[in-house]
Coordinates of C-alpha atoms and ligand atoms in Angstrom, one line a residue:
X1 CA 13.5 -14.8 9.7
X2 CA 11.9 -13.5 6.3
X3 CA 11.0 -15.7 3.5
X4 CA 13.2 -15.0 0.8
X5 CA 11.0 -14.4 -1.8
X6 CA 10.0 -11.0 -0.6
X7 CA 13.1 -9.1 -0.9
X8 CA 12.4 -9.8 -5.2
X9 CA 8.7 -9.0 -5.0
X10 CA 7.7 -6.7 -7.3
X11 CA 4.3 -5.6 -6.0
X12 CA 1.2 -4.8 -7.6
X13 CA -2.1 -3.7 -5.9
X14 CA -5.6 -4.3 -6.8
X15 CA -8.5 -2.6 -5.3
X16 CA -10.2 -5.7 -6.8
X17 CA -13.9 -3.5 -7.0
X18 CA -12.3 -1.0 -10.0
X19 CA -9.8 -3.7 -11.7
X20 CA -12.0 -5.9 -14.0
X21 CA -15.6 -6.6 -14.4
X22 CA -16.4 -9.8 -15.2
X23 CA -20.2 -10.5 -14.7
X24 CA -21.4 -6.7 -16.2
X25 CA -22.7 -5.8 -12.8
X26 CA -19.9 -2.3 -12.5
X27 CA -18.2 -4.3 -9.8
X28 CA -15.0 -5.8 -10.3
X29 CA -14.4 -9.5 -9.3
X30 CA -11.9 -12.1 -8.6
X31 CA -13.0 -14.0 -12.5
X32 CA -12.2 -10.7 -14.1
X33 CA -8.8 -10.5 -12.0
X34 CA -8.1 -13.8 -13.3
X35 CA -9.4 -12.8 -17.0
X36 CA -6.2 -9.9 -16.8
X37 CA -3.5 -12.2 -15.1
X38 CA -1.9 -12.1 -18.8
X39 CA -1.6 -8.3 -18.5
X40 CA 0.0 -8.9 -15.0
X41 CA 1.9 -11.2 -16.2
X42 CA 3.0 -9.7 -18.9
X43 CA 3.8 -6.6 -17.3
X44 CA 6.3 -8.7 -14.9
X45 CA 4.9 -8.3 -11.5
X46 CA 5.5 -11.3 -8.9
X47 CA 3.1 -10.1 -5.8
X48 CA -0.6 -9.3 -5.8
X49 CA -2.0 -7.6 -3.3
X50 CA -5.7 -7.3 -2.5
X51 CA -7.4 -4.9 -0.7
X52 CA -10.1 -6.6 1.8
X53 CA -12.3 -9.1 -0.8
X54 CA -14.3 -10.5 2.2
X55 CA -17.6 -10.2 3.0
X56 CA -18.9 -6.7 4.1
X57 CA -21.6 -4.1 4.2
X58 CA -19.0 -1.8 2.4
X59 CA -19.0 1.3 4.3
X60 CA -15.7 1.6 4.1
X61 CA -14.7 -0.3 1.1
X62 CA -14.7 -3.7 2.2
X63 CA -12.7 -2.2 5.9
X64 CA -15.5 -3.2 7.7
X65 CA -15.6 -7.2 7.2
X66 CA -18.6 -8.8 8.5
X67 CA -16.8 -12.5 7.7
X68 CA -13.2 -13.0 7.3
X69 CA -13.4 -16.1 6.0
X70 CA -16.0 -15.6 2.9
X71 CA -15.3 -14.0 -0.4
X72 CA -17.8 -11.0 -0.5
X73 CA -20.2 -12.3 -3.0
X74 CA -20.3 -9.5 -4.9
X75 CA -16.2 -10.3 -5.9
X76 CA -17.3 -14.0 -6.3
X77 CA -16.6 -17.5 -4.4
X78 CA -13.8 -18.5 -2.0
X79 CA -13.1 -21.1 -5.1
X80 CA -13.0 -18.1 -7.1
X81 CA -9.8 -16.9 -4.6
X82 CA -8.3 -20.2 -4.8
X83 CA -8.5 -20.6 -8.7
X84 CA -6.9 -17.2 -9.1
X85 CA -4.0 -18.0 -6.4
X86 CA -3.5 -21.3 -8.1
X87 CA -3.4 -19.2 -11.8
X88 CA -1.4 -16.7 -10.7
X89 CA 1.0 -19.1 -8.9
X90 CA 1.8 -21.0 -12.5
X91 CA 2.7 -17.4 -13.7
X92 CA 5.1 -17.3 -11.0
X93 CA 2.6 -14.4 -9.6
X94 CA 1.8 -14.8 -5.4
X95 CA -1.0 -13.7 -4.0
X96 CA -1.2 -11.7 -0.4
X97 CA -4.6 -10.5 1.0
X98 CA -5.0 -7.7 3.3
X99 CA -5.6 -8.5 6.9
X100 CA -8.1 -6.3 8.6
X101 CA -6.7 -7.0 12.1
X102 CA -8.3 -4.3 14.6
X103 CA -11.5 -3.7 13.5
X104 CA -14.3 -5.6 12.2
X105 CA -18.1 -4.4 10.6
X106 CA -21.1 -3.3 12.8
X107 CA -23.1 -6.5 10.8
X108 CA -20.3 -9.0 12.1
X109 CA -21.7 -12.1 14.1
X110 CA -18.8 -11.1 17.0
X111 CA -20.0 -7.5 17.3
X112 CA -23.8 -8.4 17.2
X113 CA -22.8 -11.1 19.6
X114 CA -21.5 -8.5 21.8
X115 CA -23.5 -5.8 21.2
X116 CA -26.6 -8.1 23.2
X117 CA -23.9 -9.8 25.9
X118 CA -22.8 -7.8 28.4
X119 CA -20.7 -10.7 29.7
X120 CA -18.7 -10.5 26.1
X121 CA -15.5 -8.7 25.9
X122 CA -14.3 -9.2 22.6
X123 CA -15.0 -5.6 21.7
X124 CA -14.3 -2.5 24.0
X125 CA -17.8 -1.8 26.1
X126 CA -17.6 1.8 28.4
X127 CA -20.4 2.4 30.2
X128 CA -20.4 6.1 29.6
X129 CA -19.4 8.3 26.1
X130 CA -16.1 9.8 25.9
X131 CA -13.8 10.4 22.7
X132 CA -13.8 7.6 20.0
X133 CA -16.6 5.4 21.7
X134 CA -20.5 5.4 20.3
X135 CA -24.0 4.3 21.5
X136 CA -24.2 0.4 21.7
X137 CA -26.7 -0.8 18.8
X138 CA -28.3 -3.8 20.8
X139 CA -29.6 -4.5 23.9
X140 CA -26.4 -4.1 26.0
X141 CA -26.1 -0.4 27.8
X142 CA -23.2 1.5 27.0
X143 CA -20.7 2.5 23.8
X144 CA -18.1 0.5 21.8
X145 CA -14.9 1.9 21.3
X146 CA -14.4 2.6 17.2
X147 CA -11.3 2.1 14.7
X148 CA -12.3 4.3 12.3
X149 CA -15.7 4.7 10.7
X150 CA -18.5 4.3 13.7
X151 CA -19.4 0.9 11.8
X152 CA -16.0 0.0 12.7
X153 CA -15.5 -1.6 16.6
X154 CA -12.4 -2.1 17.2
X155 CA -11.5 -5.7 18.6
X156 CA -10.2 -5.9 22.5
X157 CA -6.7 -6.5 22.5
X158 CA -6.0 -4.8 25.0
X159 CA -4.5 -2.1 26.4
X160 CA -0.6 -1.4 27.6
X161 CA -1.8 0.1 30.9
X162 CA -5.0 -0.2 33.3
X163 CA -6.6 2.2 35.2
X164 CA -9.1 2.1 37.8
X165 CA -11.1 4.7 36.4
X166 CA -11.5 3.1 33.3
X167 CA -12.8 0.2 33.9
X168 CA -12.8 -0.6 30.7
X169 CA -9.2 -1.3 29.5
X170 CA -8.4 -5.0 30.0
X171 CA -4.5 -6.5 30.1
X172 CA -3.5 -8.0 27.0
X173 CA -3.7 -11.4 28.1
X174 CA -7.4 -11.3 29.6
X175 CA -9.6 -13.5 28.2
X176 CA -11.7 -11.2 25.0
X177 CA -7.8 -10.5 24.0
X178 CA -7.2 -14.3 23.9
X179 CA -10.2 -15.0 22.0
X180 CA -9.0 -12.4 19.1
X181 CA -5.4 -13.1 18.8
X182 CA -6.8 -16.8 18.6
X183 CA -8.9 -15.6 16.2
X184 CA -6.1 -13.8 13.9
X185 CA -4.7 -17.0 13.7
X186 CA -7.3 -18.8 12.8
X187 CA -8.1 -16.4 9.5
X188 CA -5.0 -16.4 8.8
X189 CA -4.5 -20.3 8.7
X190 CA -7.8 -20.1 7.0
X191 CA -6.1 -18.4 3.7
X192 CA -2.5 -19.6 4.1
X193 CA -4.1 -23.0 3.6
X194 CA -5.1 -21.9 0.7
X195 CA -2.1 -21.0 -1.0
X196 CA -1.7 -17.0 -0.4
X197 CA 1.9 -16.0 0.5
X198 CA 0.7 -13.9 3.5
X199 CA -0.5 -10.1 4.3
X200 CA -0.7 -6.6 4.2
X201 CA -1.8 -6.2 7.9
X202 CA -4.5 -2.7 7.8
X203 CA -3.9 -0.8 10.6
X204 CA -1.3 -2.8 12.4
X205 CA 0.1 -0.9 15.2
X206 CA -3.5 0.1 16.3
X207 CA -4.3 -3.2 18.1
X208 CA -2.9 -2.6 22.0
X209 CA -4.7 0.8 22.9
X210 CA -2.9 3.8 24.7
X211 CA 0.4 2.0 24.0
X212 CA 2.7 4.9 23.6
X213 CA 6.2 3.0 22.7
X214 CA 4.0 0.5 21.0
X215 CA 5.5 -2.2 23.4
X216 CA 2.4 -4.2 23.7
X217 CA 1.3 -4.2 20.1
X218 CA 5.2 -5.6 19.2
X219 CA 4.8 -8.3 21.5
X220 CA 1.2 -9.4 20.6
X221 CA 2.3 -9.1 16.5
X222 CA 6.0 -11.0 17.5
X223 CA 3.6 -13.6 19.2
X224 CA 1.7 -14.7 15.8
X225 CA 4.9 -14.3 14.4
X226 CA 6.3 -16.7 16.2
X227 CA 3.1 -19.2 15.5
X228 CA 3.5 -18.3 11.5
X229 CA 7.1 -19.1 12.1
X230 CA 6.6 -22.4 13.2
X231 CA 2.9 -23.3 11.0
X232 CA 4.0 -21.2 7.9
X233 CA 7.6 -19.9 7.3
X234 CA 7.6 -19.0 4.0
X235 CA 4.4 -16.2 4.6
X236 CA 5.1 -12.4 5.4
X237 CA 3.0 -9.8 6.9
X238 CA 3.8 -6.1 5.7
X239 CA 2.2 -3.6 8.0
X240 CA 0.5 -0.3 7.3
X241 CA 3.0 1.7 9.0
X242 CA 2.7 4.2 11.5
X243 CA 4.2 7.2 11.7
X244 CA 5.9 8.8 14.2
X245 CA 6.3 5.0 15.6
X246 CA 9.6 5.0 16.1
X247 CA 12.1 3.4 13.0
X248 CA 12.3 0.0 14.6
X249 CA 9.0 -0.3 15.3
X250 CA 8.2 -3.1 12.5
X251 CA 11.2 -5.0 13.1
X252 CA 10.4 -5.4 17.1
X253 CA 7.2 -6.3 15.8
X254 CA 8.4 -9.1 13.6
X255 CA 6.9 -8.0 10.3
X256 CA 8.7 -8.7 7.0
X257 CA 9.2 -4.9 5.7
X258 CA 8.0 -1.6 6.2
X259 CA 5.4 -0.1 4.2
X260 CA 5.7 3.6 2.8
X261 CA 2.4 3.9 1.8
X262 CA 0.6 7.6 0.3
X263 CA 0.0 8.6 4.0
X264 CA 3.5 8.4 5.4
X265 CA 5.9 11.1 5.3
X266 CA 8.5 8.8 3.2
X267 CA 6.0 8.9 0.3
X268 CA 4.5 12.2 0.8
X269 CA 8.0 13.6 0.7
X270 CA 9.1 12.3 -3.0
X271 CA 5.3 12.4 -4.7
X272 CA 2.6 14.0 -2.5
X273 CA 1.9 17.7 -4.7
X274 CA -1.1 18.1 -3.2
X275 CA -3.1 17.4 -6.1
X276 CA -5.4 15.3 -4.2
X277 CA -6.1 17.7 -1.6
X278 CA -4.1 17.6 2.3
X279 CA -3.5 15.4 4.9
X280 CA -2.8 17.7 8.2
X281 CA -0.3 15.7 9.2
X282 CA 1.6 15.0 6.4
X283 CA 3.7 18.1 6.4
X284 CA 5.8 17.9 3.6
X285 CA 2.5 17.8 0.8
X286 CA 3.5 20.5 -2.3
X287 CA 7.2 20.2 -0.9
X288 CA 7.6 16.9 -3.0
X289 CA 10.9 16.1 -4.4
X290 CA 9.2 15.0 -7.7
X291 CA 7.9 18.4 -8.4
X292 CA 8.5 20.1 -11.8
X293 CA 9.0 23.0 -10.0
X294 CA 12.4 21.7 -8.6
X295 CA 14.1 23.7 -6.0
X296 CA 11.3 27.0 -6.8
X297 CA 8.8 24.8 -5.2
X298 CA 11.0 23.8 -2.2
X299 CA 11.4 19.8 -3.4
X300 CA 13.8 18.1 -1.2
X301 CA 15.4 14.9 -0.9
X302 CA 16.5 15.1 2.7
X303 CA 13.0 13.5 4.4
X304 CA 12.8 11.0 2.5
X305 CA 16.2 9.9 2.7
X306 CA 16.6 10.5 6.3
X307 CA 13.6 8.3 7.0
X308 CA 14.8 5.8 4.7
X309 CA 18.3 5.6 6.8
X310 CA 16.5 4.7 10.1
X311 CA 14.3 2.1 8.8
X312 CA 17.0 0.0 6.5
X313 CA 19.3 0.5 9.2
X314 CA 16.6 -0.9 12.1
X315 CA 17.8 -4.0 11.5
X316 CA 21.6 -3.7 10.3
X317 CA 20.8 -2.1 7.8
X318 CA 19.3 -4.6 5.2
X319 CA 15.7 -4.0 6.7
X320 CA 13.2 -4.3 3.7
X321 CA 10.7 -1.4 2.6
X322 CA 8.4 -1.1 0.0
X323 CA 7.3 2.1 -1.6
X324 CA 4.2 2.3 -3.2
X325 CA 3.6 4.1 -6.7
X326 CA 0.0 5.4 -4.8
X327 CA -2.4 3.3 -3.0
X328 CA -6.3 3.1 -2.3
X329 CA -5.9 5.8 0.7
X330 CA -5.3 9.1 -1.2
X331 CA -3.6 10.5 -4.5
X332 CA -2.5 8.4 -7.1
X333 CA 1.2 9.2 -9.0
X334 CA -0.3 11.1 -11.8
X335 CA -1.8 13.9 -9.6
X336 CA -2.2 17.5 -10.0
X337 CA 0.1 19.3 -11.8
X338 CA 2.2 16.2 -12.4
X339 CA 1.9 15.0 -16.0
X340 CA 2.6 12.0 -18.2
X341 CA 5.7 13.6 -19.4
X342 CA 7.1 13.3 -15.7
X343 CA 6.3 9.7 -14.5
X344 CA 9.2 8.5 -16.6
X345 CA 11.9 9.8 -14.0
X346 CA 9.4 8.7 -10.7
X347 CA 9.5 5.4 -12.4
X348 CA 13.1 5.8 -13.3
X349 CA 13.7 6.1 -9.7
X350 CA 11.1 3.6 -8.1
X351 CA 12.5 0.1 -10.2
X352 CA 15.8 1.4 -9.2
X353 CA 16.0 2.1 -5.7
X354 CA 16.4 -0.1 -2.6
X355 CA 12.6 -0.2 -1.5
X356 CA 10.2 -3.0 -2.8
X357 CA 8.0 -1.7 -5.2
X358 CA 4.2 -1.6 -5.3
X359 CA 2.4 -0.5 -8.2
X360 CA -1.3 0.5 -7.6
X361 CA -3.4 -0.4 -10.3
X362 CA -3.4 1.9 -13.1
X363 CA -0.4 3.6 -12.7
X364 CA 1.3 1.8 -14.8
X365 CA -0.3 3.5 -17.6
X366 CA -0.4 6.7 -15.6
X367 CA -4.2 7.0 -14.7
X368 CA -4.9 9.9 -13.2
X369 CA -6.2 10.9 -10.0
X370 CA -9.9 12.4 -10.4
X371 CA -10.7 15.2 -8.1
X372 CA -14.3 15.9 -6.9
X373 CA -15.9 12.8 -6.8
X374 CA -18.9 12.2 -5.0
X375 CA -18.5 9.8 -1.5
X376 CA -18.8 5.8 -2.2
X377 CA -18.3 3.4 0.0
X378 CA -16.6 5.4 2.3
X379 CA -14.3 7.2 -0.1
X380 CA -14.6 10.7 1.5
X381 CA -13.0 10.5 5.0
X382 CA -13.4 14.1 5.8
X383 CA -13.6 17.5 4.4
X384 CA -11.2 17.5 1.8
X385 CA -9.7 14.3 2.1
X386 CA -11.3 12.1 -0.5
X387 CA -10.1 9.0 -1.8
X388 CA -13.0 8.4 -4.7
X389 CA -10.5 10.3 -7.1
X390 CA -7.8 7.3 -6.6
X391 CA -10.4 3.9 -7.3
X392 CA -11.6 4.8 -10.4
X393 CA -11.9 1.6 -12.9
X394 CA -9.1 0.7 -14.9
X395 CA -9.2 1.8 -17.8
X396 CA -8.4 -1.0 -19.5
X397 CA -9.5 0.7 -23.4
X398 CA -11.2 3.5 -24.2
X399 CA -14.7 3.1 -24.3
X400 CA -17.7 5.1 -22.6
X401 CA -16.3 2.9 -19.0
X402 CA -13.2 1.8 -19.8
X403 CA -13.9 -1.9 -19.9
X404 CA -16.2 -1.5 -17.3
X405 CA -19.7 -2.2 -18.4
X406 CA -22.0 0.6 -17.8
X407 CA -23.8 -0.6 -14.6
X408 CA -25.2 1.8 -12.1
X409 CA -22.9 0.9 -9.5
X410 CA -19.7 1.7 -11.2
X411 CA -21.2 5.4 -12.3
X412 CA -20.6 6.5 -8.9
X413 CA -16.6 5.8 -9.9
X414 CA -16.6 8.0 -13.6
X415 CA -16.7 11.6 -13.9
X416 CA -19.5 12.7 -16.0
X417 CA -17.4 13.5 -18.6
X418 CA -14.5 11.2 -19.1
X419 CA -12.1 12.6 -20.7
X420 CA -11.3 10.9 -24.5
X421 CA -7.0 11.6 -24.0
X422 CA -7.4 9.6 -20.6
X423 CA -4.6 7.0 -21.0
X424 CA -5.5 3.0 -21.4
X425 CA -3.8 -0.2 -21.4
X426 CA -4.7 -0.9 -24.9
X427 CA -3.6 2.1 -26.6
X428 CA -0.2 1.8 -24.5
X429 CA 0.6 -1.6 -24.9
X430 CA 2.2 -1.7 -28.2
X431 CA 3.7 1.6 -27.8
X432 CA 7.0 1.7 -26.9
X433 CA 7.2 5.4 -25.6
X434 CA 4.2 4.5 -23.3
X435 CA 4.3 4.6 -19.6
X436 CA 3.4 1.0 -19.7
X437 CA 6.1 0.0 -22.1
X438 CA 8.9 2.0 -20.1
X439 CA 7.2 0.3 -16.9
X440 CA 7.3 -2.8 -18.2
X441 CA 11.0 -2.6 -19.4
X442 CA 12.3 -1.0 -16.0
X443 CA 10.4 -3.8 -14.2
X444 CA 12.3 -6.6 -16.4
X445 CA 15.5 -5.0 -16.2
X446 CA 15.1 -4.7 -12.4
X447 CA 14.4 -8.7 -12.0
X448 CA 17.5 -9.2 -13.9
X449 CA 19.6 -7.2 -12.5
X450 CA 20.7 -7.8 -8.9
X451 CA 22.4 -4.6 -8.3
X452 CA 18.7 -2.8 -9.0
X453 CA 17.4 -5.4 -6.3
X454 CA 17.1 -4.7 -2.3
X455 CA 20.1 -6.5 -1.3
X456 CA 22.9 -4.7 -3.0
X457 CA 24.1 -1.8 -1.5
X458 CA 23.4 2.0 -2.7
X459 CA 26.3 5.1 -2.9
X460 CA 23.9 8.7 -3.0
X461 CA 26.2 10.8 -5.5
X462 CA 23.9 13.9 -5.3
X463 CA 21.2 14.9 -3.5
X464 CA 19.9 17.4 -5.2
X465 CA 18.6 18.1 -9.4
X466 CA 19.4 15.6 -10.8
X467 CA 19.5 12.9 -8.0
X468 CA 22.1 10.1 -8.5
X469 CA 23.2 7.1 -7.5
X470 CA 25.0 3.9 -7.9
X471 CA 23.4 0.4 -7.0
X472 CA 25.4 -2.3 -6.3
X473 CA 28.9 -0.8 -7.6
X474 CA 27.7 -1.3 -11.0
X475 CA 24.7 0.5 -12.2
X476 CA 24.3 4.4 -12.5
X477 CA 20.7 5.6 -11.8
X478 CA 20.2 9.8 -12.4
X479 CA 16.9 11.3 -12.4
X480 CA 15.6 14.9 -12.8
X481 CA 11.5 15.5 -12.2
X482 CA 12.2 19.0 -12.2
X483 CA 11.2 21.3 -16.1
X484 CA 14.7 22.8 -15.4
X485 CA 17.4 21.3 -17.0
X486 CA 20.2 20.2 -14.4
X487 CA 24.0 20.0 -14.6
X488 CA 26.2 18.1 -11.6
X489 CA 29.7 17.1 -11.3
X490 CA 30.1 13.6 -10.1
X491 CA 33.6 13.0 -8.8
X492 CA 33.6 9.4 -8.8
X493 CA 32.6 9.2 -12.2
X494 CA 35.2 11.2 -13.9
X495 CA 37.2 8.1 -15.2
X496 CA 33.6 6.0 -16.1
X497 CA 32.2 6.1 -19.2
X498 CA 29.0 5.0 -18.3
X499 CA 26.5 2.6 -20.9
X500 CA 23.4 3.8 -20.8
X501 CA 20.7 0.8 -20.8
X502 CA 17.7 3.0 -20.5
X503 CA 17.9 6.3 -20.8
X504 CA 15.9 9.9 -21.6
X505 CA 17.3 13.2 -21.4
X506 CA 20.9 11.9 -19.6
X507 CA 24.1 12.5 -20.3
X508 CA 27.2 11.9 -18.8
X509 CA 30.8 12.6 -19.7
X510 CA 34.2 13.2 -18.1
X511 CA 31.8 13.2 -14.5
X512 CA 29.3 15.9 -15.5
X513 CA 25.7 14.6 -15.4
X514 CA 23.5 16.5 -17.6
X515 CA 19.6 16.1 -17.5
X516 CA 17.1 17.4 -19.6
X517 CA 13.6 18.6 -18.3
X518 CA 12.0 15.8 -16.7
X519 CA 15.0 13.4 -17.8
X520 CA 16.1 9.9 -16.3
X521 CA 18.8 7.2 -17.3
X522 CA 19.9 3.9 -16.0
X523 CA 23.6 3.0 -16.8
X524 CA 25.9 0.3 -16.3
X525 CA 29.5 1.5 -14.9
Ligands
NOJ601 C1 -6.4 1.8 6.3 C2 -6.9 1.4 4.9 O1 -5.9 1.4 4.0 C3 -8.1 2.3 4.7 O2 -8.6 2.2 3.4 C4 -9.2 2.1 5.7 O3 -10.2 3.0 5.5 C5 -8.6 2.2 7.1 N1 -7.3 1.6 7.3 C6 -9.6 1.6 8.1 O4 -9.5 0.2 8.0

């Protein structure tokens, strides 16, 4: 069962080191979160989510926590994390953290523990190297199996099948598995008692290794599901999803939603232009259905649609999924060659459709990814995959750091020369043909409205330039994030004369849509 409140969440992500800076020292922190809960607030979000705030060396970001249940002090005080989810909570806001489930730090007291025990198996020990496994640190012989970064062991849960020759891979229910599921629960209990609504869960269908059908990983995740069930009903966990899992793959697992984050397919087909470089196995990056190139620059609907008809109809067909605007892991929505001009129709389409949403920080005003940035924290993953471009600070006005103050730490973040048209929050907020105002009035009419909301139903009119569609039998979404102008003939409109409640560039008449370049319009029917 999923708590109710998740199917109204509106989402919005903060990568809490780049979102406000309360102290001067570059970093963000939870008091200058709380300091801009007005602007989240106002903009009419209902859902935070933060990336990892614990304690951590920071080699990848805050990825690699070295305690899960301590603030990192650099954000502030686990008081600090309780006064903002108590703060946010009387603005109707909840709070959900991110659960680094499979991995912890190097520096961790469990790894160093294991790294001098040989007797200690919450970690994966192999006694000789071999592909993803590197040279123990302490006094124990062997290698540790890694997650990601090599400062990143992955915790033993197990593995779905054993083999004599690797000696190795323990069942799912020996003992080091035990102590970390156990421990899961524990951290999680930790923060639920503190009044977060529940988790984004990093790397979620990682946990069981060499578990092809992912068998072993649903059971372990429909285990703690169970236990939340029980302890804390009203929490959800929202995987980082996997893809090519199969569809069904969160809902065996007992998770709340899918997640179509930048790196899967569903969100690299509508937004991924390849403005922030390319992930190898994202095939559909510069194919992106919110191209201005329209059908030149072979945009397509069909992915993303076809992936979004297996996963709402895993469970029925009223399976929830959120769809980010970006996230911490790649581009952000204003990328490339994609413009201002265009976000109006991405938006048009993202408050409108069927998926949750989640906004990443900053692109509600349309921040721009920032190419070339040097590594931090772990921000380059590999040769042209870098992630710096997509955590710079929020540019909250328009000074030398955008709010930030002008600390060395935060420099790493800036290009060298920031450029004086960037877009801010204080230069959009009283302008009504801002991104943020049309944001902000898109994400108001979508909390009023239940047919813009997950549980009514959606009827695709075309698929093509301009896309439309009809939510809940009553409202008329078109969108066109192509330059050329489009023209369709919409059958079951030819007897509507639609209202339009927010609308640029849209006509409709007699059931011809017209759309100008880059146009978008919500109707009622
Ligand atoms: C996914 C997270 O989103 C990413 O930022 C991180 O580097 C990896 N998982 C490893 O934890």
């Amino acid at each position: 069962m999923t708590a109710d409140w998740l199917a109204d969440a509106i989402i919005y992500e903060i990568y809490p080191q780049s979102f406000a800076d309360s102290d001067g020292d570059g970093i963000g922190d939870l008091p200058g979160a709380m300091a801009r809960l007005d602007h989240l607030e106002w903009l009419g979000v209902n859902t935070v989510w933060f990336n990892p705030c614990f304690a951590s060396p920071f080699r990848d970001a805050g990825y690699d926590v070295s305690d899960y249940l301590r603030i990192a002090p650099r954000y502030g005080t686990n008081d600090d994390m309780v006064a903002f989810v108590a703060a946010a909570r009387e603005r109707g806001i909840r709070v959900i953290l991110d659960l680094v489930a499979g991995h912890t730090s190097v520096e961790h007291a469990w790894f160093q523990r294991s790294a001098d025990d040989p007797e200690d198996d919450r970690y994966i020990w192999s006694d000789r190297p071999g592909d993803g496994f590197v040279p123990s640190p302490g006094s124990r012989p062997g290698y540790y199996l890694k997650n990601f970064f090599d400062e990143q062991p992955a915790l033993n849960f197990g593995y779905a099948g054993l083999d004599a020759d690797q000696p190795w891979r323990q069942s799912v229910d020996a003992a080091g598995p035990r102590a970390n599921r156990a421990a899961l629960r524990e951290i999680m209990a930790f923060w639920l008692d503190k009044g977060i609504s529940g988790f984004r869960v990093d790397m979620a269908y990682s946990l069981v290794k060499d578990d092809p059908d992912k068998r072993e990983t649903a059971e372990l995740w429909r285990d703690l599901r169970r236990w939340l069930e029980d302890r804390y009903p009203d929490a959800v966990l929202l995987p980082e999803s996997d893809y090519p899992a199969p569809p069904d793959i969160g809902v065996r697992s007992g998770f709340d939603g899918d997640f179509f984050l930048v790196i899967h397919p569903a969100h690299s087909a509508l937004f991924n232009n390849g403005g922030a470089g390319t992930l190898f196995w994202l095939p559909d990056h510069e194919h992106c259905f919110f191209d201005a190139r329209g059908p030149d620059g072979p945009g397509s609907l069909g992915t993303f649609l076809k992936i979004w008809d297996e996963h709402r109809g895993a469970n029925g067909g009223d399976r929830l999924i959120v769809l980010a605007t970006a996230d911490h892991d790649f581009s952000r929505l204003c990328c490339g060659d994609r413009t201002a001009e265009q976000l109006g129709a991405a938006y048009a389409f993202l408050l409108t459709w069927g998926t949750i949403p989640s906004i990443y920080y900053g692109d509600e005003i349309g921040m721009r990814y920032v190419p070339g940035l040097p590594d931090h924290e772990g921000s380059v993953c590999a040769p042209g995959y870098n992630r710096a471009g997509c955590r710079t600070p929020m540019q909250w006005d328009s000074g030398p750091n955008a709010g930030f103050s002008d600390a060395p730490a935060n420099r790493l973040y800036l290009p060298q020369d920031p450029d004086p048209q960037r877009p801010t929050v204080a230069a959009q907020r009283n302008d009504p043909d801002s991104v943020l105002s049309l944001v902000r009035r898109l994400i108001a009419l979508r909390r009023n409205t239940a047919a813009l909301g997950t549980r009514a139903d959606t009827e695709v009119l075309t698929r093509d330039y301009p896309f439309a569609y009809v939510r809940g039998g009553t409202h008329l979404v078109v969108v066109n994030p192509r330059r050329e102008p489009a023209e369709v003939e919409a059958a079951p409109l030819r007897r509507r004369q639609p209202a339009p409640i927010e609308v640029s560039g849209v006509a409709v008449s007699q059931g011809v849509i017209t759309a100008e370049a880059f146009g978008y319009g919500v109707f009622r029917l």
